[in-house]
Short mmCIF file of C-alpha atoms in Angstrom, two decimals:
data_model
loop_
_atom_site.label_atom_id
_atom_site.label_comp_id
_atom_site.label_asym_id
_atom_site.label_seq_id
_atom_site.Cartn_x
_atom_site.Cartn_y
_atom_site.Cartn_z
CA UNK A 1 0.00 0.00 0.00
CA UNK A 2 1.27 3.46 -0.86
CA UNK A 3 1.17 5.05 2.55
CA UNK A 4 2.70 2.18 4.44
CA UNK A 5 5.62 1.94 2.06
CA UNK A 6 6.61 5.56 2.00
CA UNK A 7 10.12 6.19 3.24
CA UNK A 8 10.21 9.68 4.65
CA UNK A 9 13.55 10.57 3.10
CA UNK A 10 13.58 14.18 4.10
CA UNK A 11 11.88 15.68 7.10
CA UNK A 12 9.93 18.73 6.07
CA UNK A 13 11.06 21.87 7.76
CA UNK A 14 9.01 25.00 7.67
CA UNK A 15 10.85 27.59 5.66
CA UNK A 16 9.85 30.84 7.21
CA UNK A 17 10.83 33.55 4.83
CA UNK A 18 10.48 36.76 6.69
CA UNK A 19 13.37 38.15 4.65
CA UNK A 20 15.62 40.85 5.95
CA UNK A 21 12.93 43.53 6.03
CA UNK A 22 14.06 45.21 9.25
CA UNK A 23 17.68 45.62 8.07
CA UNK A 24 16.51 47.14 4.78
CA UNK A 25 14.15 49.70 6.29
CA UNK A 26 16.72 52.48 6.99
CA UNK A 27 17.97 52.40 3.37
CA UNK A 28 14.44 52.38 2.00
CA UNK A 29 13.44 55.25 4.27
CA UNK A 30 16.52 57.32 3.30
CA UNK A 31 15.94 56.92 -0.44
CA UNK A 32 12.24 57.77 -0.19
CA UNK A 33 12.82 60.91 1.90
CA UNK A 34 15.77 62.06 -0.25
CA UNK A 35 13.76 61.60 -3.45
CA UNK A 36 10.72 63.51 -2.19
CA UNK A 37 12.77 66.31 -0.55
CA UNK A 38 11.84 69.38 -2.63
CA UNK A 39 14.97 71.19 -1.36
CA UNK A 40 17.31 68.50 -2.71
CA UNK A 41 19.37 68.72 -5.88
CA UNK A 42 17.11 67.57 -8.75
CA UNK A 43 19.95 65.75 -10.52
CA UNK A 44 20.79 63.79 -7.36
CA UNK A 45 17.11 63.04 -6.76
CA UNK A 46 16.79 61.76 -10.33
CA UNK A 47 19.62 59.30 -9.61
CA UNK A 48 17.29 57.71 -7.05
CA UNK A 49 14.69 56.82 -9.70
CA UNK A 50 14.60 53.29 -11.12
CA UNK A 51 15.62 53.24 -14.76
CA UNK A 52 12.16 52.37 -16.12
CA UNK A 53 10.52 55.09 -13.99
CA UNK A 54 13.05 57.68 -15.14
CA UNK A 55 12.55 56.77 -18.78
CA UNK A 56 8.77 56.98 -18.38
CA UNK A 57 9.02 60.35 -16.62
CA UNK A 58 11.27 61.90 -19.27
CA UNK A 59 9.08 60.57 -22.04
CA UNK A 60 5.89 61.84 -20.44
CA UNK A 61 7.27 65.29 -19.56
CA UNK A 62 9.34 65.56 -22.76
CA UNK A 63 12.20 66.94 -20.69
CA UNK A 64 15.29 65.68 -18.85
CA UNK A 65 14.44 64.32 -15.41
CA UNK A 66 16.26 67.09 -13.52
CA UNK A 67 14.21 69.74 -15.36
CA UNK A 68 10.89 67.95 -14.98
CA UNK A 69 11.18 66.85 -11.34
CA UNK A 70 10.74 70.25 -9.61
CA UNK A 71 7.39 70.71 -11.38
CA UNK A 72 5.88 67.45 -10.12
CA UNK A 73 3.44 67.30 -7.19
CA UNK A 74 5.67 65.32 -4.80
CA UNK A 75 4.22 65.64 -1.29
CA UNK A 76 7.09 64.29 0.80
CA UNK A 77 7.08 64.93 4.55
CA UNK A 78 7.82 62.72 7.53
CA UNK A 79 7.91 58.94 7.24
CA UNK A 80 4.77 57.32 8.69
CA UNK A 81 5.28 53.68 7.75
CA UNK A 82 7.77 51.50 5.88
CA UNK A 83 6.90 48.10 4.37
CA UNK A 84 9.59 45.91 2.80
CA UNK A 85 8.62 42.59 1.14
CA UNK A 86 11.27 40.81 -0.89
CA UNK A 87 12.77 43.20 -3.40
CA UNK A 88 9.89 45.68 -3.17
CA UNK A 89 9.02 48.40 -0.67
CA UNK A 90 6.44 51.05 0.13
CA UNK A 91 7.01 54.19 2.20
CA UNK A 92 4.08 56.22 3.48
CA UNK A 93 5.01 59.85 4.08
CA UNK A 94 2.74 62.52 5.52
CA UNK A 95 2.22 63.95 2.04
CA UNK A 96 2.93 61.05 -0.34
CA UNK A 97 3.24 57.32 -0.86
CA UNK A 98 6.37 56.05 -2.61
CA UNK A 99 7.10 52.58 -4.06
CA UNK A 100 10.64 51.27 -4.43
CA UNK A 101 12.56 48.29 -5.86
CA UNK A 102 15.91 46.86 -4.87
CA UNK A 103 18.61 47.13 -7.53
CA UNK A 104 22.33 46.33 -7.60
CA UNK A 105 22.95 50.03 -6.90
CA UNK A 106 20.60 50.07 -3.90
CA UNK A 107 16.93 50.92 -3.45
CA UNK A 108 15.38 52.96 -6.26
CA UNK A 109 12.00 54.67 -6.61
CA UNK A 110 9.58 53.03 -9.05
CA UNK A 111 6.59 55.26 -8.30
CA UNK A 112 5.90 58.46 -6.36
CA UNK A 113 3.17 61.09 -5.99
CA UNK A 114 0.79 58.19 -5.51
CA UNK A 115 -2.87 58.47 -4.50
CA UNK A 116 -4.77 55.42 -3.19
CA UNK A 117 -7.87 54.37 -5.13
CA UNK A 118 -11.11 52.82 -3.89
CA UNK A 119 -9.99 49.57 -5.51
CA UNK A 120 -6.85 48.47 -7.32
CA UNK A 121 -3.42 50.07 -7.60
CA UNK A 122 -2.43 53.57 -6.51
CA UNK A 123 -2.54 56.27 -9.21
CA UNK A 124 0.99 57.66 -9.45
CA UNK A 125 2.27 60.83 -11.17
CA UNK A 126 5.83 59.48 -11.28
CA UNK A 127 6.45 56.02 -12.68
CA UNK A 128 3.08 55.40 -14.27
CA UNK B 1 25.02 -18.86 1.86
CA UNK B 2 23.88 -15.52 0.61
CA UNK B 3 26.15 -12.51 0.81
CA UNK B 4 25.20 -9.62 3.12
CA UNK B 5 22.90 -7.37 1.14
CA UNK B 6 24.57 -4.15 2.16
CA UNK B 7 23.17 -0.81 3.20
CA UNK B 8 22.59 0.58 -0.29
CA UNK B 9 20.63 -2.41 -1.55
CA UNK B 10 18.60 -2.65 1.64
CA UNK B 11 17.69 1.02 1.41
CA UNK B 12 17.56 1.43 -2.35
CA UNK B 13 14.00 2.73 -2.47
CA UNK B 14 14.55 5.46 0.14
CA UNK B 15 17.95 6.41 -1.28
CA UNK B 16 16.68 6.55 -4.87
CA UNK B 17 13.76 8.78 -4.01
CA UNK B 18 15.90 10.90 -1.67
CA UNK B 19 18.31 11.46 -4.57
CA UNK B 20 15.53 12.12 -7.06
CA UNK B 21 14.04 14.60 -4.61
CA UNK B 22 17.30 16.57 -4.45
CA UNK B 23 17.78 16.51 -8.23
CA UNK B 24 14.23 17.66 -8.93
CA UNK B 25 14.40 20.34 -6.24
CA UNK B 26 17.55 21.66 -7.93
CA UNK B 27 15.72 21.56 -11.27
CA UNK B 28 12.89 23.58 -9.77
CA UNK B 29 15.38 26.10 -8.34
CA UNK B 30 17.19 26.56 -11.68
CA UNK B 31 14.04 26.81 -13.82
CA UNK B 32 12.34 28.95 -11.15
CA UNK B 33 15.21 31.45 -11.21
CA UNK B 34 14.97 31.70 -15.01
CA UNK B 35 11.19 32.13 -14.88
CA UNK B 36 11.35 34.73 -12.10
CA UNK B 37 14.03 36.71 -13.92
CA UNK B 38 12.10 36.67 -17.20
CA UNK B 39 9.25 38.34 -15.33
CA UNK B 40 11.62 40.81 -13.64
CA UNK B 41 13.05 41.90 -17.00
CA UNK B 42 9.57 42.14 -18.55
CA UNK B 43 8.61 44.52 -15.73
CA UNK B 44 11.74 46.65 -16.24
CA UNK B 45 13.37 45.32 -13.06
CA UNK B 46 16.80 43.79 -12.48
CA UNK B 47 17.25 39.99 -12.52
CA UNK B 48 18.16 38.33 -9.20
CA UNK B 49 20.94 35.84 -8.43
CA UNK B 50 20.33 32.10 -7.94
CA UNK B 51 21.10 32.53 -4.22
CA UNK B 52 18.64 35.39 -3.85
CA UNK B 53 15.93 33.39 -5.62
CA UNK B 54 16.25 30.20 -3.56
CA UNK B 55 16.02 32.24 -0.34
CA UNK B 56 13.04 34.23 -1.63
CA UNK B 57 9.42 33.84 -0.63
CA UNK B 58 8.56 33.07 -4.28
CA UNK B 59 10.66 29.89 -4.22
CA UNK B 60 9.55 29.11 -0.66
CA UNK B 61 5.85 29.16 -1.47
CA UNK B 62 6.30 27.14 -4.66
CA UNK B 63 8.08 24.41 -2.67
CA UNK B 64 5.83 24.48 0.40
CA UNK B 65 2.52 24.47 -1.46
CA UNK B 66 3.53 21.15 -3.04
CA UNK B 67 4.91 19.60 0.14
CA UNK B 68 1.78 20.38 2.15
CA UNK B 69 -0.50 18.70 -0.38
CA UNK B 70 1.64 15.53 -0.42
CA UNK B 71 1.43 15.23 3.36
CA UNK B 72 -2.30 15.97 3.29
CA UNK B 73 -2.71 13.19 0.74
CA UNK B 74 -0.93 10.60 2.89
CA UNK B 75 -2.57 11.82 6.10
CA UNK B 76 -6.04 11.40 4.57
CA UNK B 77 -5.13 8.12 2.90
CA UNK B 78 -3.75 6.59 6.09
CA UNK B 79 -6.95 7.43 7.98
CA UNK B 80 -9.43 6.84 5.15
CA UNK B 81 -8.14 3.31 4.46
CA UNK B 82 -8.88 2.35 8.08
CA UNK B 83 -12.59 2.87 7.48
CA UNK B 84 -13.14 2.80 3.72
CA UNK B 85 -12.47 -0.12 1.36
CA UNK B 86 -12.29 -0.54 -2.40
CA UNK B 87 -13.24 -4.05 -3.44
CA UNK B 88 -10.49 -5.61 -5.56
CA UNK B 89 -7.92 -2.88 -4.88
CA UNK B 90 -4.32 -3.54 -3.86
CA UNK B 91 -4.62 -0.35 -1.82
CA UNK B 92 -7.51 -1.60 0.28
CA UNK B 93 -8.30 -4.05 3.05
CA UNK B 94 -10.87 -6.78 2.46
CA UNK B 95 -14.48 -5.57 2.60
CA UNK B 96 -15.71 -6.41 6.11
CA UNK B 97 -12.36 -5.54 7.72
CA UNK B 98 -13.23 -1.85 8.09
CA UNK B 99 -12.23 -0.28 11.38
CA UNK B 100 -9.39 -0.58 13.88
CA UNK B 101 -9.27 -4.41 13.79
CA UNK B 102 -8.70 -6.73 16.73
CA UNK B 103 -5.66 -6.71 19.04
CA UNK B 104 -4.78 -10.14 17.68
CA UNK B 105 -4.75 -8.92 14.07
CA UNK B 106 -2.75 -5.86 15.09
CA UNK B 107 -0.41 -7.76 17.43
CA UNK B 108 -0.96 -5.43 20.38
CA UNK B 109 -1.82 -5.93 24.05
CA UNK B 110 -1.63 -9.61 25.00
CA UNK B 111 -0.76 -10.43 21.37
CA UNK B 112 2.43 -8.34 21.26
CA UNK B 113 5.49 -10.39 20.37
CA UNK B 114 9.07 -10.29 21.52
CA UNK B 115 10.12 -8.51 18.30
CA UNK B 116 7.25 -5.98 18.38
CA UNK B 117 8.32 -2.32 18.65
CA UNK B 118 9.16 -1.26 22.24
CA UNK B 119 6.14 1.06 22.55
CA UNK B 120 3.85 -1.83 21.56
CA UNK B 121 5.27 -4.03 24.33
CA UNK B 122 5.10 -1.09 26.78
CA UNK B 123 1.27 -0.90 26.60
CA UNK B 124 -0.82 2.03 27.90
CA UNK B 125 -0.61 5.46 26.29
CA UNK B 126 2.57 4.56 24.44
CA UNK B 127 0.82 1.81 22.50
CA UNK B 128 -2.22 4.04 21.90
CA UNK B 129 0.03 6.79 20.50
CA UNK B 130 2.25 4.44 18.49
CA UNK B 131 -0.87 2.81 17.01
CA UNK B 132 -1.69 6.15 15.38
CA UNK B 133 1.83 7.52 14.85
CA UNK B 134 1.93 7.27 11.06
CA UNK B 135 -1.25 9.26 10.56
CA UNK B 136 -0.39 11.75 13.31
CA UNK B 137 3.06 12.46 11.88
CA UNK B 138 1.65 12.85 8.37
CA UNK B 139 -1.06 15.16 9.75
CA UNK B 140 1.50 17.11 11.77
CA UNK B 141 3.78 17.52 8.75
CA UNK B 142 0.78 18.66 6.72
CA UNK B 143 -0.10 21.37 9.27
CA UNK B 144 3.55 22.44 9.51
CA UNK B 145 4.09 22.70 5.77
CA UNK B 146 0.67 24.29 5.15
CA UNK B 147 1.52 26.95 7.74
CA UNK B 148 4.93 27.45 6.10
CA UNK B 149 3.14 27.70 2.75
CA UNK B 150 0.86 30.41 4.13
CA UNK B 151 3.79 32.41 5.53
CA UNK B 152 5.90 32.15 2.36
CA UNK B 153 2.79 32.80 0.24
CA UNK B 154 1.98 35.86 2.32
CA UNK B 155 5.50 37.28 1.78
CA UNK B 156 5.41 36.55 -1.96
CA UNK B 157 1.90 38.01 -2.26
CA UNK B 158 2.92 41.21 -0.49
CA UNK B 159 6.01 41.57 -2.66
CA UNK B 160 3.77 41.34 -5.72
CA UNK B 161 1.29 43.77 -4.17
CA UNK B 162 4.06 46.36 -3.77
CA UNK B 163 5.38 45.71 -7.28
CA UNK B 164 1.82 46.35 -8.52
CA UNK B 165 1.54 49.50 -6.37
CA UNK B 166 -1.00 48.06 -4.00
CA UNK B 167 -1.01 47.91 -0.19
CA UNK B 168 0.42 44.84 1.57
CA UNK B 169 -1.98 42.71 3.67
CA UNK B 170 -1.69 41.08 7.12
CA UNK B 171 -1.12 37.30 7.46
CA UNK B 172 -4.74 36.85 8.54
CA UNK B 173 -5.78 38.99 5.59
CA UNK B 174 -3.75 36.76 3.28
CA UNK B 175 -5.60 33.67 4.57
CA UNK B 176 -8.75 35.27 3.11
CA UNK B 177 -7.13 35.99 -0.26
CA UNK B 178 -7.98 33.95 -3.35
CA UNK B 179 -4.22 33.50 -3.95
CA UNK B 180 -3.83 31.35 -0.83
CA UNK B 181 -6.87 29.15 -1.52
CA UNK B 182 -6.10 28.83 -5.22
CA UNK B 183 -2.59 27.59 -4.41
CA UNK B 184 -4.00 25.15 -1.82
CA UNK B 185 -6.88 23.74 -3.87
CA UNK B 186 -4.92 23.38 -7.10
CA UNK B 187 -2.49 21.10 -5.27
CA UNK B 188 -5.11 19.26 -3.22
CA UNK B 189 -7.26 18.31 -6.21
CA UNK B 190 -4.33 16.68 -8.01
CA UNK B 191 -3.50 14.58 -4.93
CA UNK B 192 -7.09 13.40 -4.55
CA UNK B 193 -7.18 12.46 -8.23
CA UNK B 194 -3.91 10.51 -7.99
CA UNK B 195 -4.96 8.56 -4.88
CA UNK B 196 -8.44 7.82 -6.23
CA UNK B 197 -6.98 6.67 -9.55
CA UNK B 198 -4.49 4.38 -7.84
CA UNK B 199 -7.17 2.84 -5.60
CA UNK B 200 -9.45 2.06 -8.56
CA UNK B 201 -6.90 1.27 -11.30
CA UNK B 202 -5.13 -1.29 -9.08
CA UNK B 203 -8.37 -3.31 -9.18
CA UNK B 204 -8.06 -3.91 -12.93
CA UNK B 205 -4.42 -3.31 -13.85
CA UNK B 206 -1.21 -5.06 -12.73
CA UNK B 207 2.48 -4.26 -12.52
CA UNK B 208 4.40 -7.51 -12.29
CA UNK B 209 6.76 -7.52 -9.32
CA UNK B 210 5.45 -4.31 -7.74
CA UNK B 211 4.05 -4.37 -4.19
CA UNK B 212 1.76 -1.54 -5.31
CA UNK B 213 -0.03 -4.08 -7.52
CA UNK B 214 -1.76 -7.38 -6.99
CA UNK B 215 0.03 -10.42 -8.49
CA UNK B 216 -0.67 -10.47 -12.21
CA UNK B 217 -2.87 -13.56 -12.14
CA UNK B 218 -5.03 -12.58 -9.18
CA UNK B 219 -8.71 -12.03 -9.93
CA UNK B 220 -10.05 -8.48 -10.17
CA UNK B 221 -12.44 -9.15 -7.27
CA UNK B 222 -9.72 -10.16 -4.82
CA UNK B 223 -8.85 -7.38 -2.41
CA UNK B 224 -5.75 -6.46 -0.43
CA UNK B 225 -3.26 -8.83 -2.02
CA UNK B 226 0.05 -7.31 -3.06
CA UNK B 227 2.66 -8.81 -5.31
#
């Protein structure tokens, strides 16, 4: 009979994958606040955008990122909450919600100036 | 005089499946990394390393959701075959033998023998527990791996939520998500199909030399014989 003849070759261990969320939070927080800081250097802030988001922004605004960024409605403010899951993160600021991805160069912003919707994804001015 | 059989020959079935398990797990890890990275690139994101993938929640949930369903299958089968029979099946007891059977048939209590396992000879709660140990361990492993599946699935789901610019959910919230139940049911249904097929097909089909089959010449109506 199947069950009686099974040889339990490998004991199943629960793989609890909580990741390294807590160690990543300071980096995520720093990138989100630096990117949304209206007083920061636009060129340096643009370096914090993920490549696809930067390309989309420049295409949409028909201008280099550093020229377009100061005109965008980025709320910024103090960090309220940081969520890191795998290679993706979300930072809630008092005036904005920012989404980030982990790259080989560190955490980069994929979407900002985001407004929650009744249902479905946030509507974002940057990175949409 | 016959030569000593040796450890490998005596344990060939366990060793073969242990080895196949490791090879197929590696295959899953390699193909899973390629699949995950194809999706990363399609979404304009950077590919991840093999090491990052095998320690990710995506790999964890894909492994755990399969493990939990295997242990559920054996847990249910071990208990179901105590009470349910399939006439003519190599997987079943004889009709009429349903239930826990007598102490004599099970070699417990006054019928324990000198070579019976120690907890059978001990009597009392040890014998009661040992009499159900296979099902309990299978059930325990199912609960453990299903819980692990829910935790890894929760982490993978939240990572996808953030990639899709949606809010993450709590673990309890994830247990109410279609993602969790879809992963569970799609694995469970395949196990039930496989077990049901085996129980019924072993009535009419044979595999010469296999203990999973009746001897080739045994009548279809004969139950519980294995070759």
